[in-house]
Tab-separated table of C-alpha atoms in Angstrom:
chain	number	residue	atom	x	y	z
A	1	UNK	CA	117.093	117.130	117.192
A	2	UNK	CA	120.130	115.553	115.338
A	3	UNK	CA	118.699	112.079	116.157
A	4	UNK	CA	115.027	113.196	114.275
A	5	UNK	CA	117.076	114.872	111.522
A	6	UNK	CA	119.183	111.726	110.730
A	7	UNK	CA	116.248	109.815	110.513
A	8	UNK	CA	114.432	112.255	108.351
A	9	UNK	CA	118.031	111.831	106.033
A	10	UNK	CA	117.852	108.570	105.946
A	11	UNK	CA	121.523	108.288	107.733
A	12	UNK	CA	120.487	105.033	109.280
A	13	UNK	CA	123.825	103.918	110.521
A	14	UNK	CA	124.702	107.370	112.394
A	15	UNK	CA	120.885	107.400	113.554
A	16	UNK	CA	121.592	104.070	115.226
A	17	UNK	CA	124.823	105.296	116.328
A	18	UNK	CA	123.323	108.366	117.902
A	19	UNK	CA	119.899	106.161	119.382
A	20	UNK	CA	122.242	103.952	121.524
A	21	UNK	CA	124.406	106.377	123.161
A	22	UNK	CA	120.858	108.202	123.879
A	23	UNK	CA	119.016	104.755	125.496
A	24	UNK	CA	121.979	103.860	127.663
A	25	UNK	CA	121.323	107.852	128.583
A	26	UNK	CA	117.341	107.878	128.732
A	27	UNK	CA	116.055	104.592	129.402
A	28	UNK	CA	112.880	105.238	129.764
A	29	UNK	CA	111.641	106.925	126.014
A	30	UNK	CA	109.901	104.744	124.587
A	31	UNK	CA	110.188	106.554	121.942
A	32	UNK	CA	113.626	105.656	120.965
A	33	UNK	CA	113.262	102.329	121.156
A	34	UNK	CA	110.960	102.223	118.176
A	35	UNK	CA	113.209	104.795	116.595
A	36	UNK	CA	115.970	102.481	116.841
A	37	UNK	CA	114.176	99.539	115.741
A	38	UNK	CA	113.193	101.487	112.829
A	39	UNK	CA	117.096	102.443	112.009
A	40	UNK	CA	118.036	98.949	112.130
A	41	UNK	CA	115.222	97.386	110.059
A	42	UNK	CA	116.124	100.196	107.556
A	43	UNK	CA	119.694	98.555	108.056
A	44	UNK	CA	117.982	94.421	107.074
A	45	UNK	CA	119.311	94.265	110.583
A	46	UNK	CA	116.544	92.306	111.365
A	47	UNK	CA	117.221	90.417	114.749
A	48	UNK	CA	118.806	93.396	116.565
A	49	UNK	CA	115.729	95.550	115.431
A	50	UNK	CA	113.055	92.535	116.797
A	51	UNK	CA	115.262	92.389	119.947
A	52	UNK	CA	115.054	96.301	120.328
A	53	UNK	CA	111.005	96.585	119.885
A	54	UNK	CA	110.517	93.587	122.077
A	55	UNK	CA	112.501	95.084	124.556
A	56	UNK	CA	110.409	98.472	124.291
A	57	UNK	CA	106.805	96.032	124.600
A	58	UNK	CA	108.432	94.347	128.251
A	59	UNK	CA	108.676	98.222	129.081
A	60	UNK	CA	105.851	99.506	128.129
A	61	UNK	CA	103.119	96.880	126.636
A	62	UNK	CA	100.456	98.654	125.854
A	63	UNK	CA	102.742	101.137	123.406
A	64	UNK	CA	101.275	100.909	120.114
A	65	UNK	CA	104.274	102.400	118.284
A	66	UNK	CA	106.261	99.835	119.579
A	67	UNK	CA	103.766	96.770	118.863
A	68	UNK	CA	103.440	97.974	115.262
A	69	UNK	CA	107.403	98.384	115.164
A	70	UNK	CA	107.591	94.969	116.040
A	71	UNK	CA	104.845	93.761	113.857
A	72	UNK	CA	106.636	95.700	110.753
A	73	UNK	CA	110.141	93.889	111.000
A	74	UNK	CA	108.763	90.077	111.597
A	75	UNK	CA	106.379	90.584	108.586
A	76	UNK	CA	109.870	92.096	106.723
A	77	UNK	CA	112.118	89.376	108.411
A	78	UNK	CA	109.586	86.198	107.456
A	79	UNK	CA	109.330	87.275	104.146
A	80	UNK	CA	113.129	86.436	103.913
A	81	UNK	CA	112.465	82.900	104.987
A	82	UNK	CA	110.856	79.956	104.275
A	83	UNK	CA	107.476	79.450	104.838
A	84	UNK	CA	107.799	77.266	107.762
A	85	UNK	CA	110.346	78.755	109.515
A	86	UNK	CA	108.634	82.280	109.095
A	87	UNK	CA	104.893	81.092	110.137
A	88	UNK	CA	105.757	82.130	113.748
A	89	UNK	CA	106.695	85.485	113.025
A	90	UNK	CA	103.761	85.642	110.929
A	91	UNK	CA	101.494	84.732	114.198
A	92	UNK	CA	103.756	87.247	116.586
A	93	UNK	CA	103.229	89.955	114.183
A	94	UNK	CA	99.709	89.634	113.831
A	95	UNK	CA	98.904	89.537	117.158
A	96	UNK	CA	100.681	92.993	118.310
A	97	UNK	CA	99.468	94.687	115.219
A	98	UNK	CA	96.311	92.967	114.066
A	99	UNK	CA	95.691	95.082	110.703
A	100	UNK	CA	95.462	94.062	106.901
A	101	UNK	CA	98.957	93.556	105.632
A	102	UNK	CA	100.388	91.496	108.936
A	103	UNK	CA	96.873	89.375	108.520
A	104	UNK	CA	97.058	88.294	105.099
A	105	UNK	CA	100.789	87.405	105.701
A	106	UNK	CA	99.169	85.098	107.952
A	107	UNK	CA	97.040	83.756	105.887
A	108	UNK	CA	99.033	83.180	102.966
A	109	UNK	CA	102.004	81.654	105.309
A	110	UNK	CA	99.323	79.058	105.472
A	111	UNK	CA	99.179	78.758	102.281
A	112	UNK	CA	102.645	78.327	101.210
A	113	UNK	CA	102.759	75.689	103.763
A	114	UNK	CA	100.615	73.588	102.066
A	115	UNK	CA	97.513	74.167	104.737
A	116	UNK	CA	95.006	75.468	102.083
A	117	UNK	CA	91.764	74.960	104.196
A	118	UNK	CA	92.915	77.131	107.125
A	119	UNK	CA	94.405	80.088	103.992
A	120	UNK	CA	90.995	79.839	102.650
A	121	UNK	CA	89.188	80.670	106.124
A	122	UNK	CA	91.435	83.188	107.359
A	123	UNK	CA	91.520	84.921	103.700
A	124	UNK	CA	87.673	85.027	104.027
A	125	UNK	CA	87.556	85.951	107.424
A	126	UNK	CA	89.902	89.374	106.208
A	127	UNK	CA	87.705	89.818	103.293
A	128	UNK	CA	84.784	90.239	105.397
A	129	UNK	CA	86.661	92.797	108.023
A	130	UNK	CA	88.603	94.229	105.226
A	131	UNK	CA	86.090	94.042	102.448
A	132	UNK	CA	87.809	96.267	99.583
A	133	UNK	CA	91.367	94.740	100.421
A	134	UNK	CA	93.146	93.862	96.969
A	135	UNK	CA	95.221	91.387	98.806
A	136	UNK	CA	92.746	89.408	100.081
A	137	UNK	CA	90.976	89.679	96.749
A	138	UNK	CA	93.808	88.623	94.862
A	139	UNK	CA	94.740	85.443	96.854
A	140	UNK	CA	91.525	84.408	97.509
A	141	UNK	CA	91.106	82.738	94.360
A	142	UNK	CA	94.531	81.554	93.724
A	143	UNK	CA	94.257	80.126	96.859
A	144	UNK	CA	91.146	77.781	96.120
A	145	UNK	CA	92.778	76.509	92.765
A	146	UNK	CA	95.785	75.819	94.884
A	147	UNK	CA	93.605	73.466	97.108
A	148	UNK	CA	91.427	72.677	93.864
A	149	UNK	CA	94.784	70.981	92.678
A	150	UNK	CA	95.627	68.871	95.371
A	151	UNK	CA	92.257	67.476	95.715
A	152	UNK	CA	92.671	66.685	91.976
A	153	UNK	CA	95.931	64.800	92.841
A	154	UNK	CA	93.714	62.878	95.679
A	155	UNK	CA	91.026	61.224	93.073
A	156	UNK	CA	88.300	62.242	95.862
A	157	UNK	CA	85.425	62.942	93.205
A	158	UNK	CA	83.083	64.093	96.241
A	159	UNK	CA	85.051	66.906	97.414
A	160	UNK	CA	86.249	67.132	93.489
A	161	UNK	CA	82.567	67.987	93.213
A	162	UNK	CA	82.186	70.440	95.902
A	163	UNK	CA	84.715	72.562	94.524
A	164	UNK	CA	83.411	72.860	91.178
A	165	UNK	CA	80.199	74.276	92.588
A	166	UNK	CA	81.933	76.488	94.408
A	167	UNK	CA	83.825	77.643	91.783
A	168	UNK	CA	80.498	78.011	89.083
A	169	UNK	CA	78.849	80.290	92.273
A	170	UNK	CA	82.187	82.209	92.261
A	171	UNK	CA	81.149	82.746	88.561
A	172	UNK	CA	77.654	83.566	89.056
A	173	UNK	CA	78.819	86.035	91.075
A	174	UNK	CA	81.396	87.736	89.038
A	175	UNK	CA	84.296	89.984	90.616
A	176	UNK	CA	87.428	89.620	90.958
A	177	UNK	CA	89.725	87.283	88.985
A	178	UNK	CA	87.728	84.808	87.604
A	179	UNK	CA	90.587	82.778	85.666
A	180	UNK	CA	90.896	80.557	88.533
A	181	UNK	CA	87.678	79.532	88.748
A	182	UNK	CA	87.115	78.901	85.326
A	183	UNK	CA	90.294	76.488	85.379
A	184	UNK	CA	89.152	74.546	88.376
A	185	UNK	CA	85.508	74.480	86.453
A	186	UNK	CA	87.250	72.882	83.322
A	187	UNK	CA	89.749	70.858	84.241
A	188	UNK	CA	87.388	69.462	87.144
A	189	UNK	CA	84.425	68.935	84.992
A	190	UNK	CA	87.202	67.034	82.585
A	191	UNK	CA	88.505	64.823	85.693
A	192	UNK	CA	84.485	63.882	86.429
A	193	UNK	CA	83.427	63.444	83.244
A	194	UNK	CA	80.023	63.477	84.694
A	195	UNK	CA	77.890	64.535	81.769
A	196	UNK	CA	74.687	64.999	83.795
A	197	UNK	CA	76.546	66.794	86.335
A	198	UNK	CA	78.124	68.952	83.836
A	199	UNK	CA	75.037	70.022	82.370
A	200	UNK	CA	73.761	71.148	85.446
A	201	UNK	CA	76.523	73.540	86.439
A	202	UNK	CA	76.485	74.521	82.486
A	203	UNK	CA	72.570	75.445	83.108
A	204	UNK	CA	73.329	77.188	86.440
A	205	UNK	CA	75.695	79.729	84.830
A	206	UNK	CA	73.592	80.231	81.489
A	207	UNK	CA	70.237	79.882	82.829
C-alpha cells in the first residue's frame, strides 16, 4: 500500500527506496520489478531501470509488463543518444514490445543513420500493420526526400528517375504531406532536364 501510493504521488525516489527493501524481501513479484524500473526511468536513471526489467524478463520471460517496461526505457534511453550508438536499443526494444511507437523508433534509427532504403521499408511495412499511424505518415515522406537527396548528390539519373515517378504517384494519390514530393518532383525534374520526360509526368498528374 505505501509502495502503490508513492507511485500514484509521483515520490519516485522514496518509491525506489521503498521497492528495494521490498525485492531483497519478496523476490519473486514480478510485479515490483517493473514497478521499480518504472521509479527509476521516472528518475532518467536509465541503466539501473534497463538492468532492473532485464532482470525481471531472466525471471519470468514471458511477463509482458516487464517486456514492455523494458521496451519503454531503451526507446527513452536511445533517444538520448546518437543514432548509432542507440540503434541497438532500438532493435532490443522492439523485439520485447513489438507495437507502433518502439517500431517506428526503429525505423527512423535507420534513418538517422543514413540507411534510407531499409527506413523506407520498415516505415511501409508499419504503415500497412498500423495503417492510421501519424508517425509513420509523417516520416514516410520526409524519409524518401531524405534518400531523394542523396541520390541527387550521386548524379545516378536512372534511379534519379525512379524517384520522381514515385514521387508524381505519391501525388496522384494525394494524402498526407505532399510538400516532399513536390520538392523531389521539382528539383529532380530540374537536375534531368529531360523535357520529354517531364512532359510525361506533367501529363500523368493533369491528365
Amino acid at each position: 500500500e505505501i509502495i502503490t501510493d508513492l507511485l500514484q504521488t509521483q515520490n519516485w525516489v522514496a518509491a525506489d527506496k521503498e521497492l528495494v527493501s521490498y525485492i531483497k524481501a519478496n523476490p519473486q513479484k514480478a510485479w515490483a520489478y517493473t514497478s521499480r524500473a518504472w521509479a527509476l526511468e521516472n528518475l532518467k536513471r536509465y541503466d539501473e531501470a534497463i538492468s532492473v526489467a532485464r532482470t525481471a524478463l531472466i525471471q519470468w520471460p514471458q511477463d509482458t509488463k516487464a517486456r514492455s517496461a523494458l521496451a519503454r526505457v531503451l526507446t527513452k534511453k536511445g533517444e538520448t543518444m546518437p543514432a548509432k550508438s542507440a540503434h541497438p536499443l532500438y532493435v532490443e526494444a522492439a523485439m520485447n514490445d513489438p507495437r507502433e511507437y518502439t517500431e517506428f523508433c526503429l525505423a527512423r534509427s535507420h534513418r538517422e543513420m543514413g540507411e534510407f532504403e531499409t527506413a523506407i521499408a520498415q516505415m511501409q511495412a508499419g504503415l500497412l500493420k498500423y495503417p492510421n499511424s501519424p508517425l509513420f505518415k509523417e516520416a514516410l515522406p520526409f524519409t524518401r526526400y531524405q534518400y531523394f537527396k542523396k541520390i541527387r548528390t550521386q548524379g545516378d539519373r536512372q534511379r534519379l528517375r525512379e524517384q520522381i515517378e514515385l514521387a508524381a504517384d505519391a501525388l496522384r494519390r494525394g494524402g498526407y504531406d505532399q510538400f516532399y514530393y513536390q520538392q523531389m518532383l521539382r528539383l529532380g525534374l530540374r537536375d534531368l532536364s529531360d523535357r520529354a520526360f517531364f512532359q510525361s509526368v506533367y501529363d500523368s498528374l493533369f491528365k
